[in-house]
Amino acid sequence: MRYIIIGAGAVGGAIGGRLAQSGREVVLVARGAHLAALRAGGLRLRVPEGELTYRPAAVDGPAELGALRADDVLVLAVKTQDTEAALAAWGPAPVAGGGTAAERLPLLCAQNGVEGQRLALRRFRHVYGVCVWLPATHVEPGVVSAAGTPLTGMLHLGRHPHGTDDTLRRIAADLEAARFGAPVVPDVARWQYAKLLGNLANAIEAVSGPLESEAARALYDRVRAEGEAVLDAAGIAHAGAAEQKEARGDRITLVPLPGGPRGGGSSWQSLARGTGTIEADHLNGEIVLLGRLHGVPTPLNELLQRLANAFAREHRAAGSLPVADLVQLADEAERERGA
């Protein structure tokens, strides 16, 4: 199988780099300065064993590849807000022997949240969910760091909306050979919703920095409690903390990487790189949506969604709102909703 990584940033670059290291054929899809760097010098992957360089094909879209192969696997690793554009570009791509990518090829949604795979299923017949636990950073054009060892990350895999198949098991075997845990599960959504609850902290980190203070952690507890109440009201199951800890165990330990410090998670990185967009609509916004559908107030997640979007739109510096100010805004939001 050939793996086409659509969005070779932090997560996509780490997956693509490790697959290339294990001898799998890989194509990296990127744009702008990152694409230029990949073409000029290859992918530089900073991992605990050192900096490794791989030179897989790098393209900006399907046209450069011609007809896709029947054994291609598409790995969608763009941020959720960029999903529609990626699906529109790759879905109609012709496949050798007839048909299109949307009709014939497997599409793995290696993304935060749950919306990407729902969007994909409108276009693609064979959609797979991935619960991504992969601490990685897009350091600079052409450079990605991933600090996990002995495994680089944990990728729970399942068909969307449920089930498993032989294609997925073959993909999982390739990922496991590339230093990932890749459990194939019939209920991948349970893992994705558990990850979503953790990702509700992304907006806090993006606007006020890492959750290092007691005040920041206490605020996250309140935000998460809203999320859990919403999932309960919606009847949506999620993996518990003990189950997640057992799955990861001591298989992924983060180590300091020279020249590749991990500044923050995916939302923090979006602000730090000045992309102008952020995935809050599909993280905190997913909780807001479910809350409105099921009559559960979500003032804290609404606040974080609004603030994160404003920070991205206005190109404000990541972590520039003091935690004390954010907590005050949260208290006001709860009082206003309770009035």
GROMACS .gro file of C-alpha atoms in nm:
model
  339
    1MET     CA    1   0.000   0.000   0.000
    2ARG     CA    2   0.104   0.358  -0.067
    3TYR     CA    3   0.014   0.616   0.197
    4ILE     CA    4  -0.085   0.963   0.078
    5ILE     CA    5  -0.064   1.198   0.376
    6ILE     CA    6  -0.301   1.488   0.309
    7GLY     CA    7  -0.168   1.756   0.543
    8ALA     CA    8   0.192   1.670   0.631
    9GLY     CA    9   0.213   1.899   0.934
   10ALA     CA   10   0.269   1.785   1.293
   11VAL     CA   11   0.051   1.474   1.298
   12GLY     CA   12   0.069   1.399   0.926
   13GLY     CA   13   0.442   1.457   0.912
   14ALA     CA   14   0.506   1.228   1.208
   15ILE     CA   15   0.290   0.950   1.062
   16GLY     CA   16   0.438   0.991   0.715
   17GLY     CA   17   0.795   1.007   0.841
   18ARG     CA   18   0.764   0.697   1.055
   19LEU     CA   19   0.593   0.506   0.772
   20ALA     CA   20   0.876   0.605   0.537
   21GLN     CA   21   1.131   0.495   0.795
   22SER     CA   22   0.966   0.152   0.810
   23GLY     CA   23   0.997   0.111   0.433
   24ARG     CA   24   0.641   0.198   0.332
   25GLU     CA   25   0.585   0.412   0.025
   26VAL     CA   26   0.465   0.759   0.122
   27VAL     CA   27   0.348   1.076  -0.052
   28LEU     CA   28   0.336   1.398   0.149
   29VAL     CA   29   0.077   1.662   0.061
   30ALA     CA   30   0.155   2.016   0.175
   31ARG     CA   31   0.151   2.375   0.055
   32GLY     CA   32   0.345   2.698   0.068
   33ALA     CA   33   0.680   2.717   0.244
   34HIS     CA   34   0.638   2.372   0.396
   35LEU     CA   35   0.593   2.213   0.054
   36ALA     CA   36   0.894   2.401  -0.082
   37ALA     CA   37   1.109   2.281   0.208
   38LEU     CA   38   0.991   1.920   0.167
   39ARG     CA   39   1.082   1.930  -0.201
   40ALA     CA   40   1.417   2.094  -0.143
   41GLY     CA   41   1.547   1.905   0.156
   42GLY     CA   42   1.300   1.632   0.243
   43LEU     CA   43   1.115   1.583   0.571
   44ARG     CA   44   1.333   1.633   0.877
   45LEU     CA   45   1.177   1.432   1.157
   46ARG     CA   46   1.310   1.503   1.505
   47VAL     CA   47   1.250   1.205   1.731
   48PRO     CA   48   1.415   1.066   2.047
   49GLU     CA   49   1.676   0.872   1.845
   50GLY     CA   50   1.785   1.188   1.661
   51GLU     CA   51   1.697   1.392   1.352
   52LEU     CA   52   1.605   1.173   1.057
   53THR     CA   53   1.558   1.290   0.699
   54TYR     CA   54   1.328   1.127   0.447
   55ARG     CA   55   1.261   1.228   0.088
   56PRO     CA   56   0.922   1.091  -0.014
   57ALA     CA   57   0.735   1.253  -0.301
   58ALA     CA   58   0.585   1.589  -0.200
   59VAL     CA   59   0.289   1.735  -0.389
   60ASP     CA   60   0.025   2.004  -0.346
   61GLY     CA   61  -0.266   1.799  -0.479
   62PRO     CA   62  -0.374   1.492  -0.674
   63ALA     CA   63  -0.305   1.633  -1.022
   64GLU     CA   64   0.071   1.587  -0.977
   65LEU     CA   65   0.026   1.213  -0.918
   66GLY     CA   66  -0.186   1.134  -1.222
   67ALA     CA   67  -0.425   0.844  -1.174
   68LEU     CA   68  -0.412   0.719  -0.817
   69ARG     CA   69  -0.333   0.355  -0.747
   70ALA     CA   70  -0.589   0.100  -0.637
   71ASP     CA   71  -0.372   0.025  -0.332
   72ASP     CA   72  -0.348   0.389  -0.219
   73VAL     CA   73  -0.455   0.483   0.134
   74LEU     CA   74  -0.552   0.845   0.193
   75VAL     CA   75  -0.467   0.978   0.540
   76LEU     CA   76  -0.651   1.303   0.606
   77ALA     CA   77  -0.445   1.496   0.861
   78VAL     CA   78  -0.549   1.855   0.793
   79LYS     CA   79  -0.722   2.058   1.062
   80THR     CA   80  -1.097   2.005   1.058
   81GLN     CA   81  -1.162   2.356   0.927
   82ASP     CA   82  -0.964   2.261   0.614
   83THR     CA   83  -1.144   1.930   0.560
   84GLU     CA   84  -1.400   2.039   0.302
   85ALA     CA   85  -1.136   2.181   0.069
   86ALA     CA   86  -0.926   1.865   0.096
   87LEU     CA   87  -1.224   1.636   0.032
   88ALA     CA   88  -1.328   1.843  -0.269
   89ALA     CA   89  -0.977   1.817  -0.414
   90TRP     CA   90  -0.914   1.447  -0.354
   91GLY     CA   91  -1.260   1.291  -0.384
   92PRO     CA   92  -1.287   1.323  -0.766
   93ALA     CA   93  -0.928   1.212  -0.830
   94PRO     CA   94  -0.926   0.925  -1.082
   95VAL     CA   95  -0.804   0.581  -0.981
   96ALA     CA   96  -0.630   0.346  -1.220
   97GLY     CA   97  -0.877   0.089  -1.350
   98GLY     CA   98  -1.175   0.320  -1.317
   99GLY     CA   99  -1.368   0.513  -1.058
  100THR     CA  100  -1.260   0.788  -0.823
  101ALA     CA  101  -1.086   0.812  -0.490
  102ALA     CA  102  -1.418   0.882  -0.320
  103GLU     CA  103  -1.564   0.564  -0.466
  104ARG     CA  104  -1.273   0.325  -0.424
  105LEU     CA  105  -1.003   0.428  -0.178
  106PRO     CA  106  -0.994   0.409   0.202
  107LEU     CA  107  -0.981   0.748   0.378
  108LEU     CA  108  -0.845   0.766   0.734
  109CYS     CA  109  -0.943   1.080   0.926
  110ALA     CA  110  -0.644   1.139   1.153
  111GLN     CA  111  -0.789   1.452   1.309
  112ASN     CA  112  -0.906   1.594   1.639
  113GLY     CA  113  -1.278   1.598   1.706
  114VAL     CA  114  -1.546   1.399   1.526
  115GLU     CA  115  -1.667   1.627   1.247
  116GLY     CA  116  -1.406   1.544   0.982
  117GLN     CA  117  -1.524   1.188   0.934
  118ARG     CA  118  -1.888   1.298   0.917
  119LEU     CA  119  -1.796   1.541   0.640
  120ALA     CA  120  -1.595   1.272   0.466
  121LEU     CA  121  -1.879   1.020   0.465
  122ARG     CA  122  -2.084   1.257   0.249
  123ARG     CA  123  -1.827   1.209  -0.029
  124PHE     CA  124  -1.625   0.893   0.042
  125ARG     CA  125  -1.764   0.540   0.066
  126HIS     CA  126  -1.485   0.396   0.281
  127VAL     CA  127  -1.422   0.624   0.579
  128TYR     CA  128  -1.225   0.530   0.888
  129GLY     CA  129  -1.199   0.716   1.216
  130VAL     CA  130  -0.869   0.758   1.397
  131CYS     CA  131  -0.835   0.859   1.760
  132VAL     CA  132  -0.504   1.043   1.748
  133TRP     CA  133  -0.284   1.051   2.056
  134LEU     CA  134   0.040   1.170   1.901
  135PRO     CA  135   0.231   1.454   2.068
  136ALA     CA  136   0.400   1.629   1.775
  137THR     CA  137   0.500   1.978   1.665
  138HIS     CA  138   0.536   2.142   1.325
  139VAL     CA  139   0.858   2.319   1.416
  140GLU     CA  140   0.929   2.507   1.091
  141PRO     CA  141   0.890   2.443   0.717
  142GLY     CA  142   1.018   2.095   0.647
  143VAL     CA  143   1.069   2.006   1.015
  144VAL     CA  144   0.839   1.806   1.245
  145SER     CA  145   0.920   1.679   1.594
  146ALA     CA  146   0.758   1.389   1.778
  147ALA     CA  147   0.885   1.325   2.130
  148GLY     CA  148   0.716   0.994   2.217
  149THR     CA  149   0.913   0.677   2.294
  150PRO     CA  150   0.923   0.380   2.264
  151LEU     CA  151   0.606   0.439   2.059
  152THR     CA  152   0.562   0.765   1.872
  153GLY     CA  153   0.187   0.768   1.929
  154MET     CA  154  -0.134   0.575   1.976
  155LEU     CA  155  -0.381   0.558   1.687
  156HIS     CA  156  -0.705   0.373   1.762
  157LEU     CA  157  -0.865   0.277   1.430
  158GLY     CA  158  -1.218   0.183   1.329
  159ARG     CA  159  -1.465   0.214   1.045
  160HIS     CA  160  -1.694   0.514   1.059
  161PRO     CA  161  -1.951   0.500   1.204
  162HIS     CA  162  -1.862   0.157   1.347
  163GLY     CA  163  -1.704  -0.175   1.269
  164THR     CA  164  -1.372  -0.309   1.141
  165ASP     CA  165  -1.246  -0.482   0.826
  166ASP     CA  166  -0.941  -0.647   0.671
  167THR     CA  167  -0.824  -0.327   0.504
  168LEU     CA  168  -0.803  -0.162   0.844
  169ARG     CA  169  -0.611  -0.454   0.988
  170ARG     CA  170  -0.352  -0.430   0.711
  171ILE     CA  171  -0.316  -0.057   0.773
  172ALA     CA  172  -0.281  -0.120   1.147
  173ALA     CA  173  -0.002  -0.371   1.082
  174ASP     CA  174   0.188  -0.111   0.879
  175LEU     CA  175   0.142   0.151   1.152
  176GLU     CA  176   0.258  -0.087   1.423
  177ALA     CA  177   0.569  -0.161   1.217
  178ALA     CA  178   0.625   0.216   1.209
  179ARG     CA  179   0.635   0.262   1.590
  180PHE     CA  180   0.269   0.334   1.654
  181GLY     CA  181   0.018   0.158   1.869
  182ALA     CA  182  -0.273   0.090   1.633
  183PRO     CA  183  -0.557  -0.098   1.806
  184VAL     CA  184  -0.840  -0.185   1.567
  185VAL     CA  185  -1.170  -0.135   1.752
  186PRO     CA  186  -1.535  -0.161   1.647
  187ASP     CA  187  -1.630   0.149   1.847
  188VAL     CA  188  -1.364   0.407   1.760
  189ALA     CA  189  -1.608   0.690   1.835
  190ARG     CA  190  -1.585   0.606   2.208
  191TRP     CA  191  -1.214   0.685   2.194
  192GLN     CA  192  -1.262   0.995   1.981
  193TYR     CA  193  -1.517   1.145   2.219
  194ALA     CA  194  -1.284   1.075   2.511
  195LYS     CA  195  -1.008   1.257   2.322
  196LEU     CA  196  -1.252   1.541   2.247
  197LEU     CA  197  -1.302   1.597   2.620
  198GLY     CA  198  -0.926   1.633   2.659
  199ASN     CA  199  -0.907   1.864   2.358
  200LEU     CA  200  -1.145   2.108   2.527
  201ALA     CA  201  -0.830   2.233   2.700
  202ASN     CA  202  -0.676   2.331   2.366
  203ALA     CA  203  -0.848   2.669   2.359
  204ILE     CA  204  -0.740   2.746   2.717
  205GLU     CA  205  -0.381   2.667   2.623
  206ALA     CA  206  -0.407   2.867   2.302
  207VAL     CA  207  -0.528   3.189   2.463
  208SER     CA  208  -0.363   3.164   2.807
  209GLY     CA  209  -0.069   2.925   2.772
  210PRO     CA  210   0.001   2.575   2.913
  211LEU     CA  211  -0.221   2.449   3.195
  212GLU     CA  212   0.052   2.475   3.456
  213SER     CA  213  -0.125   2.671   3.729
  214GLU     CA  214  -0.389   2.546   3.968
  215ALA     CA  215  -0.626   2.811   3.833
  216ALA     CA  216  -0.584   2.691   3.474
  217ARG     CA  217  -0.636   2.328   3.568
  218ALA     CA  218  -0.943   2.415   3.775
  219LEU     CA  219  -1.089   2.605   3.480
  220TYR     CA  220  -1.033   2.305   3.254
  221ASP     CA  221  -1.213   2.083   3.506
  222ARG     CA  222  -1.516   2.312   3.478
  223VAL     CA  223  -1.500   2.314   3.098
  224ARG     CA  224  -1.469   1.936   3.087
  225ALA     CA  225  -1.762   1.895   3.328
  226GLU     CA  226  -1.977   2.083   3.075
  227GLY     CA  227  -1.858   1.847   2.805
  228GLU     CA  228  -1.932   1.535   3.010
  229ALA     CA  229  -2.280   1.664   3.094
  230VAL     CA  230  -2.349   1.722   2.725
  231LEU     CA  231  -2.229   1.377   2.620
  232ASP     CA  232  -2.440   1.219   2.894
  233ALA     CA  233  -2.748   1.412   2.779
  234ALA     CA  234  -2.684   1.307   2.420
  235GLY     CA  235  -2.633   0.942   2.518
  236ILE     CA  236  -2.281   0.941   2.371
  237ALA     CA  237  -2.041   0.694   2.530
  238HIS     CA  238  -1.673   0.771   2.578
  239ALA     CA  239  -1.376   0.573   2.703
  240GLY     CA  240  -1.292   0.638   3.067
  241ALA     CA  241  -0.965   0.762   3.209
  242ALA     CA  242  -0.864   0.419   3.344
  243GLU     CA  243  -0.931   0.253   3.007
  244GLN     CA  244  -0.724   0.514   2.826
  245LYS     CA  245  -0.439   0.485   3.072
  246GLU     CA  246  -0.439   0.106   3.039
  247ALA     CA  247  -0.427   0.132   2.658
  248ARG     CA  248  -0.128   0.365   2.661
  249GLY     CA  249   0.041   0.232   2.971
  250ASP     CA  250   0.410   0.323   2.963
  251ARG     CA  251   0.430   0.276   2.588
  252ILE     CA  252   0.456   0.649   2.517
  253THR     CA  253   0.690   0.863   2.726
  254LEU     CA  254   0.777   1.217   2.619
  255VAL     CA  255   1.143   1.312   2.619
  256PRO     CA  256   1.305   1.653   2.560
  257LEU     CA  257   1.419   1.700   2.201
  258PRO     CA  258   1.713   1.935   2.134
  259GLY     CA  259   1.611   2.210   1.897
  260GLY     CA  260   1.252   2.096   1.892
  261PRO     CA  261   1.072   2.210   2.208
  262ARG     CA  262   0.703   2.134   2.227
  263GLY     CA  263   0.542   2.474   2.278
  264GLY     CA  264   0.183   2.359   2.291
  265GLY     CA  265  -0.091   2.153   2.132
  266SER     CA  266  -0.250   2.185   1.792
  267SER     CA  267  -0.454   2.499   1.864
  268TRP     CA  268  -0.159   2.673   2.029
  269GLN     CA  269   0.051   2.587   1.726
  270SER     CA  270  -0.209   2.736   1.490
  271LEU     CA  271  -0.188   3.068   1.674
  272ALA     CA  272   0.190   3.055   1.706
  273ARG     CA  273   0.226   3.001   1.331
  274GLY     CA  274  -0.027   3.275   1.253
  275THR     CA  275  -0.243   3.056   1.028
  276GLY     CA  276  -0.549   3.277   1.081
  277THR     CA  277  -0.769   2.978   1.164
  278ILE     CA  278  -0.817   2.747   1.460
  279GLU     CA  279  -1.016   2.429   1.522
  280ALA     CA  280  -1.220   2.554   1.819
  281ASP     CA  281  -1.548   2.533   1.623
  282HIS     CA  282  -1.497   2.156   1.606
  283LEU     CA  283  -1.372   2.102   1.962
  284ASN     CA  284  -1.542   2.338   2.209
  285GLY     CA  285  -1.791   2.409   1.932
  286GLU     CA  286  -1.889   2.041   1.914
  287ILE     CA  287  -1.988   2.058   2.281
  288VAL     CA  288  -2.176   2.382   2.218
  289LEU     CA  289  -2.363   2.221   1.928
  290LEU     CA  290  -2.461   1.914   2.129
  291GLY     CA  291  -2.557   2.133   2.423
  292ARG     CA  292  -2.796   2.333   2.208
  293LEU     CA  293  -2.942   2.015   2.057
  294HIS     CA  294  -3.003   1.858   2.399
  295GLY     CA  295  -3.083   2.160   2.615
  296VAL     CA  296  -2.763   2.168   2.821
  297PRO     CA  297  -2.605   2.510   2.891
  298THR     CA  298  -2.241   2.538   2.779
  299PRO     CA  299  -2.132   2.895   2.867
  300LEU     CA  300  -1.766   2.807   2.923
  301ASN     CA  301  -1.722   2.622   2.596
  302GLU     CA  302  -1.906   2.902   2.414
  303LEU     CA  303  -1.664   3.153   2.568
  304LEU     CA  304  -1.357   2.953   2.471
  305GLN     CA  305  -1.485   2.896   2.118
  306ARG     CA  306  -1.543   3.269   2.075
  307LEU     CA  307  -1.209   3.372   2.226
  308ALA     CA  308  -1.005   3.119   2.028
  309ASN     CA  309  -1.166   3.227   1.702
  310ALA     CA  310  -1.103   3.594   1.784
  311PHE     CA  311  -0.737   3.523   1.865
  312ALA     CA  312  -0.692   3.343   1.532
  313ARG     CA  313  -0.881   3.602   1.327
  314GLU     CA  314  -0.695   3.895   1.485
  315HIS     CA  315  -0.356   3.715   1.482
  316ARG     CA  316  -0.316   3.769   1.855
  317ALA     CA  317  -0.018   3.605   2.024
  318ALA     CA  318  -0.070   3.255   2.162
  319GLY     CA  319  -0.101   3.253   2.541
  320SER     CA  320  -0.131   3.631   2.572
  321LEU     CA  321  -0.445   3.644   2.788
  322PRO     CA  322  -0.353   3.596   3.157
  323VAL     CA  323  -0.521   3.297   3.318
  324ALA     CA  324  -0.669   3.516   3.590
  325ASP     CA  325  -0.842   3.727   3.327
  326LEU     CA  326  -0.972   3.418   3.149
  327VAL     CA  327  -1.111   3.278   3.476
  328GLN     CA  328  -1.285   3.610   3.541
  329LEU     CA  329  -1.444   3.596   3.197
  330ALA     CA  330  -1.552   3.239   3.264
  331ASP     CA  331  -1.713   3.337   3.594
  332GLU     CA  332  -1.899   3.618   3.421
  333ALA     CA  333  -2.018   3.385   3.144
  334GLU     CA  334  -2.159   3.140   3.397
  335ARG     CA  335  -2.330   3.416   3.597
  336GLU     CA  336  -2.484   3.562   3.283
  337ARG     CA  337  -2.618   3.225   3.173
  338GLY     CA  338  -2.750   3.156   3.523
  339ALA     CA  339  -2.931   3.491   3.547
   0.00000   0.00000   0.00000
